[in-house]
Short mmCIF file of C-alpha atoms in Angstrom, two decimals:
data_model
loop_
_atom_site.label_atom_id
_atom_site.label_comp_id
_atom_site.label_asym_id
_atom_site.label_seq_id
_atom_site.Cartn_x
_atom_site.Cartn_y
_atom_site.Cartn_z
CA UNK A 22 -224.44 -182.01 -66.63
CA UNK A 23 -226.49 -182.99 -69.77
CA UNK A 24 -228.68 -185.46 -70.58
CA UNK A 25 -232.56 -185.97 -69.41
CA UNK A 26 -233.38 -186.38 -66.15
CA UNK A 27 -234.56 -189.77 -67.09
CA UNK A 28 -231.47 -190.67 -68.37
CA UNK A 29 -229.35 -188.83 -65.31
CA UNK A 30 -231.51 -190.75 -62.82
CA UNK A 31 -230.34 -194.31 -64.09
CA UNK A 32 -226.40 -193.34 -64.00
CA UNK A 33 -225.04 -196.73 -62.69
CA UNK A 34 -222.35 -198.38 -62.06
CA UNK A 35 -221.01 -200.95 -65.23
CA UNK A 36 -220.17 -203.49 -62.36
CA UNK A 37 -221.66 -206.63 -61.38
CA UNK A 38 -222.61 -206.76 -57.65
CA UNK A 39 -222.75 -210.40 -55.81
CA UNK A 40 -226.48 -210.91 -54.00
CA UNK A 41 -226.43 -210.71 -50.64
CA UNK A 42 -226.99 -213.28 -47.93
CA UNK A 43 -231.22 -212.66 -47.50
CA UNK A 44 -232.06 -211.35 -51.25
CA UNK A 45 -234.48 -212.75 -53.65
CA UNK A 46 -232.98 -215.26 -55.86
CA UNK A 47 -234.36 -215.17 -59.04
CA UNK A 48 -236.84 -218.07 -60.00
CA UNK A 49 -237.04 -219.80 -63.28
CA UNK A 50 -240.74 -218.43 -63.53
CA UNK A 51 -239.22 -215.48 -63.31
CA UNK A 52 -241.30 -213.73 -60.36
CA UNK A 53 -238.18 -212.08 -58.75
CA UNK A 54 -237.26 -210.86 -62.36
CA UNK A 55 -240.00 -208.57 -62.44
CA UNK A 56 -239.39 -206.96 -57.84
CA UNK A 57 -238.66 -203.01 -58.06
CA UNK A 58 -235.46 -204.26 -56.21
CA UNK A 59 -234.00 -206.35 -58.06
CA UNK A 60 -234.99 -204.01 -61.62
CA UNK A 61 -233.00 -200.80 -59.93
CA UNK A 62 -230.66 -202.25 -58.06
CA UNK A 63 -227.51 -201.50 -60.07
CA UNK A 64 -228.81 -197.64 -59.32
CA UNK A 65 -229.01 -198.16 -55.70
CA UNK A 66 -226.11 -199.70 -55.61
CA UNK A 67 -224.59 -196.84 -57.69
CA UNK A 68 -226.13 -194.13 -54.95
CA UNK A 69 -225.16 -195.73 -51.60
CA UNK A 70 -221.45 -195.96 -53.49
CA UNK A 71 -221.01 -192.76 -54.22
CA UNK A 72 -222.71 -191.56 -50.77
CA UNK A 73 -220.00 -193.71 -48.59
CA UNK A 74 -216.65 -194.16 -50.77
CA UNK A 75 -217.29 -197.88 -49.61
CA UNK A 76 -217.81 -201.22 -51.85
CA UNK A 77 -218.78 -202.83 -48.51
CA UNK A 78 -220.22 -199.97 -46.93
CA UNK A 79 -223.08 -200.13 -49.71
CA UNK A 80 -223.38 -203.98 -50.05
CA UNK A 81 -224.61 -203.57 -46.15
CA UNK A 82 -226.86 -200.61 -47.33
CA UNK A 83 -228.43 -202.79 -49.69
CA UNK A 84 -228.81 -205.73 -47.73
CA UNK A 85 -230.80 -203.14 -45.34
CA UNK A 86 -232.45 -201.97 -47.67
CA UNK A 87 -233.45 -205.00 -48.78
CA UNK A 88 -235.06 -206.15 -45.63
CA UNK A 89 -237.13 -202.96 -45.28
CA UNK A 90 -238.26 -203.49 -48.53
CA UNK A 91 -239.29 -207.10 -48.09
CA UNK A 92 -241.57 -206.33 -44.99
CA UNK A 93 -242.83 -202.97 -46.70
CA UNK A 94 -246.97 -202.61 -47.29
CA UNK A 95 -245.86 -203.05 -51.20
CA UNK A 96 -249.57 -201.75 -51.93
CA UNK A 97 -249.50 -198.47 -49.98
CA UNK A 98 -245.86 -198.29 -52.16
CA UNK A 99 -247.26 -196.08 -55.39
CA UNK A 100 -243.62 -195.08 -56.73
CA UNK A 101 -241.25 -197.97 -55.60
CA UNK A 102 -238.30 -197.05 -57.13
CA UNK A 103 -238.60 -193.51 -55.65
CA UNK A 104 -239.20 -195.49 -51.98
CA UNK A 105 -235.93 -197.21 -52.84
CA UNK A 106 -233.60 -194.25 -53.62
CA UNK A 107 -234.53 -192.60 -50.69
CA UNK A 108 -234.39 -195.94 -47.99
CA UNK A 109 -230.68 -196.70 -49.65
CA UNK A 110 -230.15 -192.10 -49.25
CA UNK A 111 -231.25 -192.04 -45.45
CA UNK A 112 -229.69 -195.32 -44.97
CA UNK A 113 -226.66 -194.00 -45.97
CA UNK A 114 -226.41 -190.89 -44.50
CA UNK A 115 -227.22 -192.45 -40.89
CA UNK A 116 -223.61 -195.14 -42.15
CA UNK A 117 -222.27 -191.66 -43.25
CA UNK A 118 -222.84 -189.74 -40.29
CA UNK A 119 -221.17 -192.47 -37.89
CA UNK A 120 -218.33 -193.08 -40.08
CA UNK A 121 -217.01 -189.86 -40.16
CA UNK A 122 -216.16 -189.96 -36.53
CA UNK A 123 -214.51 -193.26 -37.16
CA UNK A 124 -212.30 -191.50 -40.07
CA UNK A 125 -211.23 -188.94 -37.47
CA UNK A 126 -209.11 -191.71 -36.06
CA UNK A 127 -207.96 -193.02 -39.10
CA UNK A 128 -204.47 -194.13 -39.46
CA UNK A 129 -203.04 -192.11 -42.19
CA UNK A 130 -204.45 -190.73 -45.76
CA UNK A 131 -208.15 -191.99 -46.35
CA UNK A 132 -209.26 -192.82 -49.88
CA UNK A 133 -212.45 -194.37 -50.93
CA UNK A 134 -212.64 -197.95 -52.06
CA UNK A 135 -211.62 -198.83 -55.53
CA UNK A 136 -213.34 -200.89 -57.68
CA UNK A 137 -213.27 -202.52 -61.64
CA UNK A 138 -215.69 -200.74 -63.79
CA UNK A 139 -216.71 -201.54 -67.56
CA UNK A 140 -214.16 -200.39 -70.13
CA UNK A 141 -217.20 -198.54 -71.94
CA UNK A 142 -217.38 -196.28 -68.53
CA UNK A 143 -213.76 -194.54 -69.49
CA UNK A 144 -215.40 -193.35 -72.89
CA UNK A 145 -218.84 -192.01 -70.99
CA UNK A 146 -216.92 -188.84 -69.68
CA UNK A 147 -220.13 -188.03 -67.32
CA UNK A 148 -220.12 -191.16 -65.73
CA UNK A 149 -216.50 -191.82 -65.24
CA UNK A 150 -216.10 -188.23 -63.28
CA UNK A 151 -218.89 -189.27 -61.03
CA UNK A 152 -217.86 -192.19 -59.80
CA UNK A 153 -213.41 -191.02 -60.38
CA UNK A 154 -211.54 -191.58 -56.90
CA UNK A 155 -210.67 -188.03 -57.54
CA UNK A 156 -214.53 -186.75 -57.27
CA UNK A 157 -215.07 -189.19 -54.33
CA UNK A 158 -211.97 -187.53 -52.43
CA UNK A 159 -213.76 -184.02 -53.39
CA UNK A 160 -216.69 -185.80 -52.08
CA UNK A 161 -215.92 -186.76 -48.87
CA UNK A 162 -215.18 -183.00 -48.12
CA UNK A 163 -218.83 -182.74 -47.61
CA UNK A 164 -220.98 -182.91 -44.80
CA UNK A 165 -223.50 -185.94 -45.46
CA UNK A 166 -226.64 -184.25 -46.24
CA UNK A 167 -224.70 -182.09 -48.64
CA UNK A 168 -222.98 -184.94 -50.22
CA UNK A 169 -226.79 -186.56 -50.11
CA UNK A 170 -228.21 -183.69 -52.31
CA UNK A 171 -225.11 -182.76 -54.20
CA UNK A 172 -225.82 -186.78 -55.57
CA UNK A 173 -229.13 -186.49 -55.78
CA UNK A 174 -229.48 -183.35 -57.86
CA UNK A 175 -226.27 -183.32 -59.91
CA UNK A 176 -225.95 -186.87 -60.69
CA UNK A 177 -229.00 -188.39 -60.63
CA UNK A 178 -230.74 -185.35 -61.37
CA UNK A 179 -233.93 -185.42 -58.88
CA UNK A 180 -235.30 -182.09 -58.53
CA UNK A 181 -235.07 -179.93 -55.66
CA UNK A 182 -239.12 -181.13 -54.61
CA UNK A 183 -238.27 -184.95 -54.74
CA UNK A 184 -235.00 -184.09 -53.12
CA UNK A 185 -236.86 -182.37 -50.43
CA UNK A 186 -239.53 -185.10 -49.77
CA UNK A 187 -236.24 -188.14 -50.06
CA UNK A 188 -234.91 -185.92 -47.19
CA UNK A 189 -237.68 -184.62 -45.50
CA UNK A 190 -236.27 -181.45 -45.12
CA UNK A 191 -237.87 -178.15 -46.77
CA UNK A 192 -237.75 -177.05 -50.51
CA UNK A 193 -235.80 -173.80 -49.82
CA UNK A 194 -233.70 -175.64 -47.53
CA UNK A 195 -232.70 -178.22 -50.03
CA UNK A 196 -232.52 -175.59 -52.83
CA UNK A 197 -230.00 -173.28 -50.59
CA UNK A 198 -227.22 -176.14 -49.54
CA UNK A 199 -227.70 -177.73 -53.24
CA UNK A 200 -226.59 -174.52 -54.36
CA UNK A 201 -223.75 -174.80 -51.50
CA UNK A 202 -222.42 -178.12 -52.25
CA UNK A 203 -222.54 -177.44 -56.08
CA UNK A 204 -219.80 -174.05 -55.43
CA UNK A 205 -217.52 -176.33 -52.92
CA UNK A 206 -217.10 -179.05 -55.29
CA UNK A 207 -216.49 -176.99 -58.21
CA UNK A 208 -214.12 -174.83 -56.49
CA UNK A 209 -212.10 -178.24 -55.80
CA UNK A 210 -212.62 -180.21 -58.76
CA UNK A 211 -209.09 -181.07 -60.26
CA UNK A 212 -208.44 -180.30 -63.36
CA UNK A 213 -207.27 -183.23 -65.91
CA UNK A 214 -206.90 -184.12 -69.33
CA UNK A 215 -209.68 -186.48 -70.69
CA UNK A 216 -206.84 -187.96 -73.55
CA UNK A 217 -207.39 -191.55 -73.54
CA UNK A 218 -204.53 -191.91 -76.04
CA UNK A 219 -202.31 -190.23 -73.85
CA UNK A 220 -203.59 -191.42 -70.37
CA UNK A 221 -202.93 -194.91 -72.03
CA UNK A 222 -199.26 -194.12 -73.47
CA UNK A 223 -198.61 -192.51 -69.85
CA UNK A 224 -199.62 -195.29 -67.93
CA UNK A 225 -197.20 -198.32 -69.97
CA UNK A 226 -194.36 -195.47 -69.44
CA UNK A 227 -195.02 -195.05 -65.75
CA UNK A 228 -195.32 -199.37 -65.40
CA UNK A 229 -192.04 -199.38 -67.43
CA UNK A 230 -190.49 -196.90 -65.16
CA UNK A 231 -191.65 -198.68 -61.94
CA UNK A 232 -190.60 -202.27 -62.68
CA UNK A 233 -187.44 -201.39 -63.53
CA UNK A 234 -186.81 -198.62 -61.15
CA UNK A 235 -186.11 -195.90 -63.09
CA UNK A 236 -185.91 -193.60 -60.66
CA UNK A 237 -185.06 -190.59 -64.03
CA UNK A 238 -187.60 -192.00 -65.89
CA UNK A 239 -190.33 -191.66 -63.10
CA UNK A 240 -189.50 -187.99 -62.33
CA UNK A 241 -189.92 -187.20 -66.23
CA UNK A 242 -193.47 -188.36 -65.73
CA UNK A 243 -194.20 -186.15 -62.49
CA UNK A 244 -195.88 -182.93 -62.93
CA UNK A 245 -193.96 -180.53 -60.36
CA UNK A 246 -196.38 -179.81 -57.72
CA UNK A 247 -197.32 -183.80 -57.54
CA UNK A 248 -198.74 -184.99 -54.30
CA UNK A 249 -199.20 -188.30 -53.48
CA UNK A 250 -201.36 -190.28 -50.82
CA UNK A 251 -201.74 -193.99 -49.66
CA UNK A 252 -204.03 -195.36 -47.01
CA UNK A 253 -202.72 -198.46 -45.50
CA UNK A 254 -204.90 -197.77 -43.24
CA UNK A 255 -202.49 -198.86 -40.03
CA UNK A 256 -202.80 -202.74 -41.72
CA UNK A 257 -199.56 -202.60 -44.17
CA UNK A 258 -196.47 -199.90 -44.94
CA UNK A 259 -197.68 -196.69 -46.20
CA UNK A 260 -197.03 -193.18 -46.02
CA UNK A 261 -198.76 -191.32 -43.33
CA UNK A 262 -198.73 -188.20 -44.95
CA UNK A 263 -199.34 -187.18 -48.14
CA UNK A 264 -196.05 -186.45 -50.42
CA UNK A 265 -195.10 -183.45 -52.18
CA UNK A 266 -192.93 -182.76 -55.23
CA UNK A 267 -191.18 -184.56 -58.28
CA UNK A 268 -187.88 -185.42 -56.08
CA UNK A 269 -190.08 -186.75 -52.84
CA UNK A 270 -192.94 -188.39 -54.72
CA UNK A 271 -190.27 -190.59 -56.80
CA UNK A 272 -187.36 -191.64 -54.50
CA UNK A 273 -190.31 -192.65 -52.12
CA UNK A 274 -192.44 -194.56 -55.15
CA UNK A 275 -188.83 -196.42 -56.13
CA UNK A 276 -187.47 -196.97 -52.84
CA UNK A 277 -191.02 -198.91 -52.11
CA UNK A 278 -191.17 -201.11 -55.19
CA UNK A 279 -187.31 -201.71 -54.23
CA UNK A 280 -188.04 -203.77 -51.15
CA UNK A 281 -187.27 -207.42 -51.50
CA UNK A 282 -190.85 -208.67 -50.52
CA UNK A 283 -192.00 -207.09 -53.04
CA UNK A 284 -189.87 -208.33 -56.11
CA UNK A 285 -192.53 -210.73 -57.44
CA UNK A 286 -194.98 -207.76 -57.40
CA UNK A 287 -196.56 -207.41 -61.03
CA UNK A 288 -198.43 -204.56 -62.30
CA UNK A 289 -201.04 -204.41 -65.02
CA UNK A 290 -203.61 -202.00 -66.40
CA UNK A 291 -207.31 -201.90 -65.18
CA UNK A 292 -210.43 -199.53 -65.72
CA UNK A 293 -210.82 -198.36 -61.98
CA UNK A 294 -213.59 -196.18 -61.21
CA UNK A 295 -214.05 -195.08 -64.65
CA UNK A 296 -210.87 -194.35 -65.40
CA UNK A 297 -207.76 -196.17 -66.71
CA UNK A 298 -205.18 -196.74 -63.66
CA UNK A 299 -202.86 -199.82 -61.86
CA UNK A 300 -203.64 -202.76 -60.33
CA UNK A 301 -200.70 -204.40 -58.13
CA UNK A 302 -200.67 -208.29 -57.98
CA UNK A 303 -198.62 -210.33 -55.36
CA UNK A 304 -198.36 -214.28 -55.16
CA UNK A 305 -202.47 -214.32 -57.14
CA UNK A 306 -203.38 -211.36 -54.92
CA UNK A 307 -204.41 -208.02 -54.87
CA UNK A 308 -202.58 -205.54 -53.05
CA UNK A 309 -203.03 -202.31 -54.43
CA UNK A 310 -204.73 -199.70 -57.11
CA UNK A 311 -203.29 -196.26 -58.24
CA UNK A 312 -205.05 -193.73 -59.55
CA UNK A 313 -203.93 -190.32 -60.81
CA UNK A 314 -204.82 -187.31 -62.72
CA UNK A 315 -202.80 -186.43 -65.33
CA UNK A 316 -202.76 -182.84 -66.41
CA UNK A 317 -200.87 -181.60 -69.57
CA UNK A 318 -199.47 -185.05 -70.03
CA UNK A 319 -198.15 -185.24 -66.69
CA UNK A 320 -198.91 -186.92 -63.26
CA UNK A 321 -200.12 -184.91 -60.99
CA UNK A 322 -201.85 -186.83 -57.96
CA UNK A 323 -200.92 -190.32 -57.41
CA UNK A 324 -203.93 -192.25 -55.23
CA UNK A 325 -202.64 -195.49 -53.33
CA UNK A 326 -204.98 -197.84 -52.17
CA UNK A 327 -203.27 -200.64 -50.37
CA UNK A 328 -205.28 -200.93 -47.25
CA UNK A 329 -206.66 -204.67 -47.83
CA UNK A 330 -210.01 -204.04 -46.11
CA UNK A 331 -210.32 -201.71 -48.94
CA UNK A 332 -209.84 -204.14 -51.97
CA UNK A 333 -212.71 -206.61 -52.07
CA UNK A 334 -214.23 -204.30 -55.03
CA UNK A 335 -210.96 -205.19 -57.28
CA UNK A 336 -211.49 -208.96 -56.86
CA UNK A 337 -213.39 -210.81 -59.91
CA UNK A 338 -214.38 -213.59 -57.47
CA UNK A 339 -216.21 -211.00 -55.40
CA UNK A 340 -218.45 -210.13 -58.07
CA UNK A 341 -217.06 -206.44 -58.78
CA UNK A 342 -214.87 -207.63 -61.94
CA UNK A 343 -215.82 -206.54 -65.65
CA UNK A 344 -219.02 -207.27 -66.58
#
């Protein structure tokens, strides 16, 4: 990645994030203004994010956080935004570390929580892989201390020493599964086309398609090994398994869309995670996000999210909107 490691270290997120039930409120003399927490906040909330795949999952990391901070010795604190990173890094991996067993039960396909990201993210190509549902899939094929320093170091770029002290885990050590993680991700990184022109023209033609159940014009948009995967998460219809291939993928995307509960469904463009995908609306509410990767100007991994537990980061009113 380029870029200082100054400017690495402050990768956010372009989203606002609502305050929590027991954070400072900021004051019209403007004391709060001025707490470590409240200035690097949008990074932690950035880290515990990309650590857990979960808009609510790192709300509750922060709200920890938080309170560990408020009751800390602030004058035995020399670096505070250092003691942030790595309370919202352990707290995370101890969330990380149960949740996996939980996911081992899961009911079908599990993908990370979506949410709305600044339009300006799409164009900061860096950024927008980062944070990409496609990345955070990759991602979760970590263990949790490798995902921990994979974050750290390539991201946020902390050197192997501070990485070692966040952890508490040897120099050598950290160095060794750094240079682990770093192989396995690149080894499954997709591949896609960073066209915004063309990710734009694809996306109206694949709406188009949808609403009007063009079952041709859907397949002409599928690249031939698609797969695709939706995590209702046992709460609404979904596939359990992923789906493979132009024929599959489409008479199962059409059929769907077809069902009469779902004729007042409308779709629109959104900037999820970075990157330019759908948002599915029902009655006001909503009910979905796709994401894909589109590679040589076709689709080749559609991403449902339609598990509503998993949608509170695509809802303006939640604070997660468009800044």
């Amino acid at each position: 990645m380029t870029g200082t490691d100054s400017q690495r270290r402050d990768l956010g997120l372009a989203v606002q994030v609502t305050a929590l039930e027991h954070e400072p409120v900021i004051v019209s003399d403007g004391r709060a203004e001025h707490d470590p927490y409240i200035e690097h906040r949008r990074l932690l909330f950035a880290t515990a994010y990309r650590m857990l795949g979960s808009v609510i999952d790192a709300e509750d990391v922060l709200q920890d956080a938080w309170l560990t901070w408020s009751t800390a010795d602030r004058d035995a604190i020399h670096h505070p935004k250092a003691y942030l990173v790595r309370t919202v890094t352990n707290l995370s991996l101890n969330r990380l570390t149960s949740a996996r067993a939980t996911r081992e039960t899961y009911v079908g396909p599990w993908l990370p929580e979506p949410l709305l990201t600044s339009p300006d993210i799409a164009a900061e190509t860096e950024l927008a892989d980062t944070v990409s549902i496609a990345m955070m899939v990759v991602l979760e094929t970590l263990n949790p201390v490798e995902r921990a320093v994979f974050l750290l170091r390539e991201v946020f770029g902390y050197s192997h020493a501070e990485i070692a002290e966040t952890l508490e885990r040897p120099e050598t050590t950290v160095r060794q599964i750094a240079h682990r993680a770093r192989e396995h991700v690149q080894a499954r990184r997709p591949r896609f086309d960073t066209d915004e022109a063309q990710r734009r023209q694809v996306t109206a033609q694949f709406m188009k398609a949808c609403a009007g159940g063009d079952l041709n014009a859907v397949m002409e948009l599928l690249a031939p090994d698609v797969t695709a995967w939706s995590d209702g998460g046992g709460k609404v219809t979904a596939a359990r398994r992923p789906l493979h291939g132009i024929d599959h993928v489409a008479r199962w995307l059409v059929g769907f869309l077809a069902k009469p509960e779902l004729a007042a469904l409308t779709m629109e463009p959104a900037v999820i995670n970075g990157e330019l995908g759908i948002l599915a609306t029902l009655d006001g509410y909503t009910v979905g996000a796709l994401s894909f990767d589109l590679v040589d100007g076709h689709i080749q991994n559609l991403r449902f999210q339609v598990n509503p537990d998993k949608l509170s980061g695509l809802t303006p009113a939640n604070g997660l909107a468009f800044p």
